[in-house]
XYZ file of C-alpha atoms in Angstrom:
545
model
C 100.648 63.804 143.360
C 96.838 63.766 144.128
C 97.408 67.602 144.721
C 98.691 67.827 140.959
C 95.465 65.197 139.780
C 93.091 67.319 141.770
C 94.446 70.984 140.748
C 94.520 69.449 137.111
C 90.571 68.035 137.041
C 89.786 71.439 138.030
C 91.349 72.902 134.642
C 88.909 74.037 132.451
C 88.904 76.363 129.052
C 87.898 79.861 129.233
C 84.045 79.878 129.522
C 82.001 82.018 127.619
C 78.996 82.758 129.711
C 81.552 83.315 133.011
C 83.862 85.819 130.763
C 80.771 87.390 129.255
C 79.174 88.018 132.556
C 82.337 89.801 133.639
C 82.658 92.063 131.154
C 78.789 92.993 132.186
C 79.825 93.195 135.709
C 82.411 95.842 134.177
C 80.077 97.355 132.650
C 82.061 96.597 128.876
C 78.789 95.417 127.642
C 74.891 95.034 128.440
C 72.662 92.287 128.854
C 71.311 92.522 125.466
C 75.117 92.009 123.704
C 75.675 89.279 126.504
C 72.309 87.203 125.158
C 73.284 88.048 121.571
C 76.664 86.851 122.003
C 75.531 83.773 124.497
C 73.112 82.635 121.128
C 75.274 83.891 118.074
C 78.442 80.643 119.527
C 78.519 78.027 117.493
C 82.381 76.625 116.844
C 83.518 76.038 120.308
C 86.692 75.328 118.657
C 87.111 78.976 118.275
C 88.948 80.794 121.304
C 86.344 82.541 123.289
C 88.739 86.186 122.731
C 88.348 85.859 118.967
C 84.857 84.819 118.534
C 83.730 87.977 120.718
C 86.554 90.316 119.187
C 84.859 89.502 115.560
C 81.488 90.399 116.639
C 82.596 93.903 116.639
C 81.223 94.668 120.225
C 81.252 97.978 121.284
C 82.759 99.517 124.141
C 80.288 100.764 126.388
C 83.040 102.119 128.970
C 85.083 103.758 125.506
C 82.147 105.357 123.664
C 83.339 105.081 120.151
C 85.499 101.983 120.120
C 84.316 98.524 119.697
C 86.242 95.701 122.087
C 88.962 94.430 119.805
C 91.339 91.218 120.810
C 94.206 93.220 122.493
C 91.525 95.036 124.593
C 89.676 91.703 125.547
C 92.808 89.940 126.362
C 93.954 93.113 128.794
C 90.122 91.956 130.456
C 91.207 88.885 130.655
C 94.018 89.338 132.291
C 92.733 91.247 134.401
C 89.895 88.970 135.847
C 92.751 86.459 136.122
C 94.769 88.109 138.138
C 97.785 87.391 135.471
C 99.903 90.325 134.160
C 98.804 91.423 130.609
C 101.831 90.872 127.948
C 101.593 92.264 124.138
C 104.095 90.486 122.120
C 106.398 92.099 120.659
C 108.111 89.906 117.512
C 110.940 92.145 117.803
C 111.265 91.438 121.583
C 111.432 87.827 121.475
C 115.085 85.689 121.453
C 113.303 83.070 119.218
C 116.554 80.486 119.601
C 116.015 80.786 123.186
C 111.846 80.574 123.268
C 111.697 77.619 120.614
C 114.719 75.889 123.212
C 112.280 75.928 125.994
C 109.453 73.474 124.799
C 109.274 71.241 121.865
C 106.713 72.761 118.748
C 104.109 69.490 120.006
C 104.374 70.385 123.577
C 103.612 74.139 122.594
C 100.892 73.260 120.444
C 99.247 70.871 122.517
C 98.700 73.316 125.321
C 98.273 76.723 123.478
C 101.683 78.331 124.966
C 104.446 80.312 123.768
C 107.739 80.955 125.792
C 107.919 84.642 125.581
C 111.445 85.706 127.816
C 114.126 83.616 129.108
C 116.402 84.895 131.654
C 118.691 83.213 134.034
C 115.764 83.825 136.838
C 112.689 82.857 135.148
C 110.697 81.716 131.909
C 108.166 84.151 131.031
C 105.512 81.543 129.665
C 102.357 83.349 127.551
C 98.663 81.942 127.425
C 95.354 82.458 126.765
C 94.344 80.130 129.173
C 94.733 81.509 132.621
C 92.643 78.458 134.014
C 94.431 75.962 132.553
C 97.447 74.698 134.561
C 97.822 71.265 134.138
C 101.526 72.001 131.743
C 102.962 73.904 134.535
C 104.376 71.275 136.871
C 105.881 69.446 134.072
C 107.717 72.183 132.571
C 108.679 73.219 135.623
C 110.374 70.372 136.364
C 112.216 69.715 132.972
C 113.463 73.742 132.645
C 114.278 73.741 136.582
C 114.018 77.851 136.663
C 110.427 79.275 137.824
C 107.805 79.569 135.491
C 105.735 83.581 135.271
C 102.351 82.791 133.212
C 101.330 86.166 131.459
C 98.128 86.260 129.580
C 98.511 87.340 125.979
C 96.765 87.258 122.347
C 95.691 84.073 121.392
C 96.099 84.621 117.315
C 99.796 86.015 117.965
C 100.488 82.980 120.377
C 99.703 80.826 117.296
C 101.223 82.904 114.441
C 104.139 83.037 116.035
C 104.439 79.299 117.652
C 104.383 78.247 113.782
C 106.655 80.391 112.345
C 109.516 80.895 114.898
C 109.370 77.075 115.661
C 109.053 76.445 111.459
C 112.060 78.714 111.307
C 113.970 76.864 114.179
C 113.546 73.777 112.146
C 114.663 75.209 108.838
C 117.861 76.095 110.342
C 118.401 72.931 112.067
C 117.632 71.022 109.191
C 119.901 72.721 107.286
C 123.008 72.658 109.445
C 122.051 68.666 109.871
C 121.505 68.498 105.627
C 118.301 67.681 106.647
C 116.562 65.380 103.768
C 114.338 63.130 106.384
C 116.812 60.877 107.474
C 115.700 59.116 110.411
C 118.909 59.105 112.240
C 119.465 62.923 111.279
C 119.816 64.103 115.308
C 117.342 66.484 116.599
C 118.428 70.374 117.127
C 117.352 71.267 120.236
C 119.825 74.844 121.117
C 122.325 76.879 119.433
C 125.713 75.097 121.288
C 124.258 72.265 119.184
C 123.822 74.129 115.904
C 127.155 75.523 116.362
C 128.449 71.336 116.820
C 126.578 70.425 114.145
C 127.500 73.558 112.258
C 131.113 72.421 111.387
C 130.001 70.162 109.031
C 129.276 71.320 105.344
C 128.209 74.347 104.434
C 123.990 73.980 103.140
C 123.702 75.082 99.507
C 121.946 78.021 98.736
C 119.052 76.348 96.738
C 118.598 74.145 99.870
C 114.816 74.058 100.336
C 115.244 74.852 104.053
C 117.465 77.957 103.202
C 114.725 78.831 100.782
C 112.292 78.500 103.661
C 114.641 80.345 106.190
C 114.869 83.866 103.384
C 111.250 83.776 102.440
C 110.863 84.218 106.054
C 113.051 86.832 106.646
C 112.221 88.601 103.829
C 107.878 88.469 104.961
C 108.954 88.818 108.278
C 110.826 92.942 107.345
C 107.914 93.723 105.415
C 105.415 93.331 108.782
C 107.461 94.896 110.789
C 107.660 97.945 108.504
C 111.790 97.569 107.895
C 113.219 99.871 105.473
C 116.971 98.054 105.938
C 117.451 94.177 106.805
C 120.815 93.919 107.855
C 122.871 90.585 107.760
C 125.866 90.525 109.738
C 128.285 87.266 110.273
C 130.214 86.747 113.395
C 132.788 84.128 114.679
C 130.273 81.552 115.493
C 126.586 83.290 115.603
C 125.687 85.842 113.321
C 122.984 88.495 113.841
C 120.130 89.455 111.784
C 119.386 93.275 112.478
C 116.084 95.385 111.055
C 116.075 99.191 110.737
C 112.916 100.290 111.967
C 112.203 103.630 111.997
C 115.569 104.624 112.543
C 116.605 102.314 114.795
C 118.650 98.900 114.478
C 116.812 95.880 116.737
C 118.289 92.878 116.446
C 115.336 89.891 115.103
C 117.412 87.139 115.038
C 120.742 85.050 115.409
C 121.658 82.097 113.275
C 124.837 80.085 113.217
C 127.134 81.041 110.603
C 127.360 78.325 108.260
C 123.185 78.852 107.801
C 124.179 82.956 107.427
C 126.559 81.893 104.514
C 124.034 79.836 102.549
C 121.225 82.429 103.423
C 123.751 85.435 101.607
C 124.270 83.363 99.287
C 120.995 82.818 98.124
C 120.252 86.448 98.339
C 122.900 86.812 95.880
C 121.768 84.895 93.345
C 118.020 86.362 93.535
C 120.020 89.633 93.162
C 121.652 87.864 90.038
C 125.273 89.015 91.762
C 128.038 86.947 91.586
C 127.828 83.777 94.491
C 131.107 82.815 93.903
C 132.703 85.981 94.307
C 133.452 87.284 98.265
C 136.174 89.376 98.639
C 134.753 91.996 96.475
C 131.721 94.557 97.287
C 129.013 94.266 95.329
C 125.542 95.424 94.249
C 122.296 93.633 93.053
C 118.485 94.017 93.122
C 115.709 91.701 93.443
C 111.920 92.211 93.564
C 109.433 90.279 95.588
C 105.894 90.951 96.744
C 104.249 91.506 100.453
C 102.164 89.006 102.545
C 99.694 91.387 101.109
C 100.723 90.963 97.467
C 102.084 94.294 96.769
C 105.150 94.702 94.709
C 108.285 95.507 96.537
C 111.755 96.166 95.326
C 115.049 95.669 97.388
C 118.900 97.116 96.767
C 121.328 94.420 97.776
C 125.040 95.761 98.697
C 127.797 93.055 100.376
C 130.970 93.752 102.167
C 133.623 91.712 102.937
C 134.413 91.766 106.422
C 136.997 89.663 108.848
C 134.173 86.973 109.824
C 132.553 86.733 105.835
C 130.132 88.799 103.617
C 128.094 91.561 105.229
C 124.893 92.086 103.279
C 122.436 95.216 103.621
C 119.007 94.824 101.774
C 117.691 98.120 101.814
C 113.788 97.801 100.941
C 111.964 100.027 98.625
C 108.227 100.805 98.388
C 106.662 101.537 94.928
C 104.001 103.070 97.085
C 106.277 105.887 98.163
C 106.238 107.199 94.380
C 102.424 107.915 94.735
C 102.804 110.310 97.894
C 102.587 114.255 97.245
C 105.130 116.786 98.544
C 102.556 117.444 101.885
C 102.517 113.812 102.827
C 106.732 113.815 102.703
C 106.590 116.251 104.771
C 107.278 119.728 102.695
C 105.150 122.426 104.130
C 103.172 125.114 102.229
C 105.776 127.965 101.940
C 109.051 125.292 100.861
C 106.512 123.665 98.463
C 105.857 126.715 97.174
C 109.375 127.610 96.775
C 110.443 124.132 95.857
C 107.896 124.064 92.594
C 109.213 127.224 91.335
C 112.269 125.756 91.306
C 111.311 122.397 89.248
C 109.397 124.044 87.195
C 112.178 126.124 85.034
C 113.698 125.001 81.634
C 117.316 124.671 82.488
C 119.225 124.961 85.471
C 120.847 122.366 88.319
C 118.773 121.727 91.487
C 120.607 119.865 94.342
C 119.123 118.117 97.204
C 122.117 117.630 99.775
C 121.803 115.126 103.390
C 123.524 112.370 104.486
C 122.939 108.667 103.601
C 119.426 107.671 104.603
C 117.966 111.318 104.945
C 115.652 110.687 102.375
C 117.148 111.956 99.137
C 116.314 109.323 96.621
C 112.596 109.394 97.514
C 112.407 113.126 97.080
C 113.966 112.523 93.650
C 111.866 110.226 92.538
C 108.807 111.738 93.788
C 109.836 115.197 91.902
C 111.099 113.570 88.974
C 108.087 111.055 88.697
C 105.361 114.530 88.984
C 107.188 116.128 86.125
C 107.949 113.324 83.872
C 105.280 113.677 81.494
C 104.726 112.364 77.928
C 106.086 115.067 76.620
C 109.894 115.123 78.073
C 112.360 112.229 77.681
C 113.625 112.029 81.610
C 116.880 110.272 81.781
C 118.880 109.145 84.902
C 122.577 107.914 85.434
C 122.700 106.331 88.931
C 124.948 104.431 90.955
C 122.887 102.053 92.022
C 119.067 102.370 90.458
C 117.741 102.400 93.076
C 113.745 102.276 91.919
C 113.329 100.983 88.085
C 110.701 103.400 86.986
C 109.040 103.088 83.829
C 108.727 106.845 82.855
C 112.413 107.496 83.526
C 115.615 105.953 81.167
C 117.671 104.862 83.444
C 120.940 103.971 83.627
C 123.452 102.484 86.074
C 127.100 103.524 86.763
C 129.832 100.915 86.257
C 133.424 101.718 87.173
C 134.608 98.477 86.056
C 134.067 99.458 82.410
C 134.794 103.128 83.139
C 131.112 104.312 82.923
C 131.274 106.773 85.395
C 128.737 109.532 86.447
C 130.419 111.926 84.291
C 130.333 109.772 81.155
C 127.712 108.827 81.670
C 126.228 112.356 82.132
C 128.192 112.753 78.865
C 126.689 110.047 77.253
C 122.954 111.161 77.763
C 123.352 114.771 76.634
C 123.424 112.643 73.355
C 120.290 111.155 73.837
C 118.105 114.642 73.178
C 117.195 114.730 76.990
C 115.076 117.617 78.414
C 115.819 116.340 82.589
C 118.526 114.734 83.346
C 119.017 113.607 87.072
C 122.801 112.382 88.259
C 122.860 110.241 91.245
C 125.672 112.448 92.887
C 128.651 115.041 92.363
C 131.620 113.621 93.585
C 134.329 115.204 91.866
C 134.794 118.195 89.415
C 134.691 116.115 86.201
C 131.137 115.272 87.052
C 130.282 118.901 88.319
C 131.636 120.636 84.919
C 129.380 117.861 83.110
C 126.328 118.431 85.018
C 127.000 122.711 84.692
C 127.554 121.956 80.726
C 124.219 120.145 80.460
C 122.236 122.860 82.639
C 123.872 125.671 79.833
C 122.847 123.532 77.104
C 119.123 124.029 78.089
C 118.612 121.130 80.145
C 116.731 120.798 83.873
C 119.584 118.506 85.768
C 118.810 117.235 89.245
C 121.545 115.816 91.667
C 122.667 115.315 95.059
C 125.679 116.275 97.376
C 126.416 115.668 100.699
C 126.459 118.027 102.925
C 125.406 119.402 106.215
C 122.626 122.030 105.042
C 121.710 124.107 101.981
C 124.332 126.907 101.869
C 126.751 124.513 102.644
C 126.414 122.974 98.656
C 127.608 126.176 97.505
C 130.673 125.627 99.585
C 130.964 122.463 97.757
C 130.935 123.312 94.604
C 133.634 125.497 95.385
C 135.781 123.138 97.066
C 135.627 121.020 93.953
C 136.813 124.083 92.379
C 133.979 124.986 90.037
C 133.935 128.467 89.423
C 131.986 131.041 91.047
C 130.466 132.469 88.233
C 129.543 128.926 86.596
C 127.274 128.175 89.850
C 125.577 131.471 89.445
C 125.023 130.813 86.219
C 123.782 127.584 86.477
C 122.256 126.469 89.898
C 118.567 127.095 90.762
C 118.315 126.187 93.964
C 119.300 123.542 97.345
C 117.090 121.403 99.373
C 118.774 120.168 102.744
C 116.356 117.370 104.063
C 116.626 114.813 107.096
C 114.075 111.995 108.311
C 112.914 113.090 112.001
C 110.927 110.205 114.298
C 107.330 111.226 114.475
C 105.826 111.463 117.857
C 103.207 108.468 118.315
C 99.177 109.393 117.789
C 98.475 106.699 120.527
C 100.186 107.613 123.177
C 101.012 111.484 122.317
C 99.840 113.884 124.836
C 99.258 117.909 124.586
C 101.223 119.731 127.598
C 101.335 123.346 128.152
C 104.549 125.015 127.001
C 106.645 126.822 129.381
C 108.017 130.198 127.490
C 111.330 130.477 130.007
C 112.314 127.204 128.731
C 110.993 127.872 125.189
C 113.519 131.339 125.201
C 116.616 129.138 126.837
C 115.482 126.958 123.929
C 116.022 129.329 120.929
C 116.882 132.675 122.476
C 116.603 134.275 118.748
C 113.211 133.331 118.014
C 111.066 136.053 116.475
C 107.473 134.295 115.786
C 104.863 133.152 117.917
C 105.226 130.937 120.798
C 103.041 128.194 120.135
C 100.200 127.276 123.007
C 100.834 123.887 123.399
C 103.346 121.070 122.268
C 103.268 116.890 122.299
C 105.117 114.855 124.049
C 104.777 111.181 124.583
C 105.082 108.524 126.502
C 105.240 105.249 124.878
C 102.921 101.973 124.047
C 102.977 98.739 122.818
C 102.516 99.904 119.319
C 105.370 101.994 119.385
C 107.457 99.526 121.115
C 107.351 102.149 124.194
C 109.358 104.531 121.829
C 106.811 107.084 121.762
C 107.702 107.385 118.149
C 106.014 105.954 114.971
C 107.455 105.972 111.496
C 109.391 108.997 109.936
C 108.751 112.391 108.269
C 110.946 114.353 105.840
C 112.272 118.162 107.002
C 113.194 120.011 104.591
C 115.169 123.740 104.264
C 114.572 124.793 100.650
C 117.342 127.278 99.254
C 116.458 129.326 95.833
C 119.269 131.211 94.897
C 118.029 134.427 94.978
C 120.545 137.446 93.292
C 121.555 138.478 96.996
C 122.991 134.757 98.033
C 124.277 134.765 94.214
C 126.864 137.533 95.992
C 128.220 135.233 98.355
C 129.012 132.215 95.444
């Protein structure tokens, strides 16, 4: 015990003048910037990381870059002798971190539980000299305790909001109203107790609290699908991030329930209805106050309703052809093609490649005041105010080919059908493109030729595609290599030959690869760019229809 009393009078906070002096030492900054700095302190409230970080130092070892928080918290971790640990939201279990300490204890000492594992608790700070919590947690979680040194704002952001979140969800499996005997949730074998009582109502504040979350929480972390999916006991809450699924968060399932169930009645669907699929829409805005639109779609499955939120961004409207991606010789080809009076243009891919924003980018470019631009989808997915719009609904037999049929009444001069799916909708789409009108639509299918094929199959006739289509654009979303972390490496031509032994250009100097970062999650990838293979059909492929 007077080891413990002794080791604990010798805590102290980080010092200013001793870190400042080692970054000297390092030769991060000079004497002047340590004086300035030493003089310009005056909250000592303020961590010592972010007051320096917002002075906007610069890095005298990295000529050109000043010494942001990450970088000053790598120093510190390195004078410490503590490993250096970026947090990753996507990385962390939050039911298991916010199970490790109480929100008070957290708070009180400026710590986050980062990784639990049957071995050890990974325990982040940004207070290496500061010890005095150790012994005690130590004793009460009875596994070893690794302190990593990490950002102090992101140790507070998320403290607050994963332990806030925590509570909502307890509180709402307990019908939490502030009843002093409500008991306290402290893990999820005690949600799922406590989670055979009644089911929370969707309006629940704490439910409320629990979506707003989840909803803020996509938008961050650059989601383009949230993806809730119920299980026996513990459902999962999945984001697609550029491309790939990670898994953000599990919640018991009578919370899931109330939580789809709220998100159905933003998306003005039907709450009491679960054993059909549906579709809805709701708009919301960003922590950053931009508009943002979402397509809701539920599925009943054996454990309750599956819902996908798939998120939209107005933004994506304002981006020209080069920033999706098309390249000078396909945009070339591809305005040509959107350009003429009358005629079908299909973009083919399969779900998620894309399509819809290339749609709406090409119909929103030529949608002047001058043309009435009309749209049958199934579902809208963007409400644009240029276009007239209109949604499919099989219940009442308004199908894309009445519908198609309905706005050839409407004096149209574009017309754009969600997709062909069967022959009725084809011969509607051909009849509109003979009638003098510019109709744009989608298949799916592998690659360009391939919706030629298609058509066939559907058993349009040849002569009616020759007649009437302009052109195929065959598109995917590839991963795009990383600008942190992506490295030039000199190509080797044997492999480059093996690679594509029928390639007739130039064999390019140098290529990327990369290795991965914290930014990119050690992916070595960073959001997603359209490819594109842009089909006219010239008289010679008119042959082969």
């Amino acid at each position: 015990m007077k080891a413990a009393k002794q080791s604990n009078q010798q805590d102290h906070p980080l010092d200013l003048i001793q870190f400042l002096k080692g970054l000297n030492d390092a030769g991060r900054i000079g004497k002047e910037d340590l004086q300035k700095l030493v003089k310009a302190r005056k909250s000592p409230k303020q961590h010592v990381l972010v007051f320096i970080a917002n002075q906007e130092i610069d890095d005298l070892k990295n000529p050109g870059k000043i010494l942001d928080l990450e970088s000053l918290t790598q120093i510190l971790a390195e004078q410490s002798e503590q490993d250096y640990y970026h947090v990753d939201p996507l990385s962390i279990d939050a039911a298991k971190v916010t199970d490790v300490m109480s929100h008070a204890f957290a708070k009180r000492h400026n710590i986050m539980a980062v990784k639990v594992d049957s071995n050890e608790v990974i325990i982040a700070s940004a207070e290496p000299t500061i010890s005095a919590w150790e012994e005690d947690l130590t004793q009460v979680l009875r596994k070893p305790i690794k302190r990593v040194v990490a950002n102090p704002l992101e140790i507070e952001r998320l403290t607050n909001e994963l332990y806030r979140l925590s509570a909502s969800i307890g509180m709402a499996i307990s019908g939490g109203g502030g009843s002093k005997n409500r008991p306290r949730i402290g893990n999820l074998e005690q949600m799922m107790e406590l989670g055979t009582q009644k089911e929370p109502e969707a309006n629940d504040k704490h439910v409320v609290n629990i979506v707003d979350w989840l909803l803020q929480y996509a938008f961050e972390q650059r989601a383009s699908d949230i993806h809730i999916e119920p299980r026996r006991e513990i459902g999962n809450v999945r984001f697609r991030i550029d491309g790939l699924l990670y898994t953000v968060y599990q919640i018991p399932m009578q919370v899931l329930s109330a939580v789809t169930s709220r998100l159905k009645s933003l998306g003005r669907m039907n709450v009491a209805e679960k054993r059909r699929p549906q579709d809805g829409r709701l708009k919301t805005k960003s922590p950053n106050g931009k508009e943002i639109e979402l397509r809701l779609s539920t599925l009943p499955t054996a454990f309750g309703e599956k819902m996908v939120m798939r998120i939209f961004d107005p933004n994506v409207l304002l981006k020209s052809f080069q920033q999706l991606g098309l390249g000078n010789d396909d945009l070339e080809r591809w305005n040509k093609m959107i350009q003429r009076k009358h005629g079908i243009v299909l973009i083919t891919g399969p779900t998620g490649s894309g399509k819809t924003t290339t749609l709406y980018s090409t119909l929103k470019s030529i949608a002047t005041k001058e043309v009435n631009v009309c749209t049958v989808e199934d579902p809208i997915e963007m409400v644009e105010s240029s276009f007239n719009q209109m949604q499919v609904q099989e219940n009442i037999e308004m199908t894309f080919a009445n519908g198609a049929r309905a706005l050839l009444r409407q004096d149209p001069d574009i017309i754009m059908i969600g997709e062909i799916r069967d022959l009725e909708t084809a011969e509607m789409a051909i009849q509109a493109a003979l009638t003098g009108h510019l109709v744009f639509s989608t298949l799916h299918t592998n690659d360009a030729p391939s919706a030629i094929t298609r058509l066939l199959e559907l058993d349009v006739p040849s002569y009616l595609i020759k007649a009437t289509v302009i052109g195929v654009m065959a598109q995917r979303l590839v991963r795009v290599l990383c600008p942190l972390c992506k490295k030039a490496e000199a190509i080797d031509k044997e492999l480059w030959g093996h690679l594509d032994p029928t390639w007739q250009g130039d064999i390019p100097e140098q290529i990327y690869s990369s290795e991965g970062c914290r930014e990119c999650r050690d992916t070595g990838f960073q959001v997603r760019e359209g490819i594109y293979e842009v089909m006219p059909l010239s008289e010679a492929l008119q042959s082969y229809a």
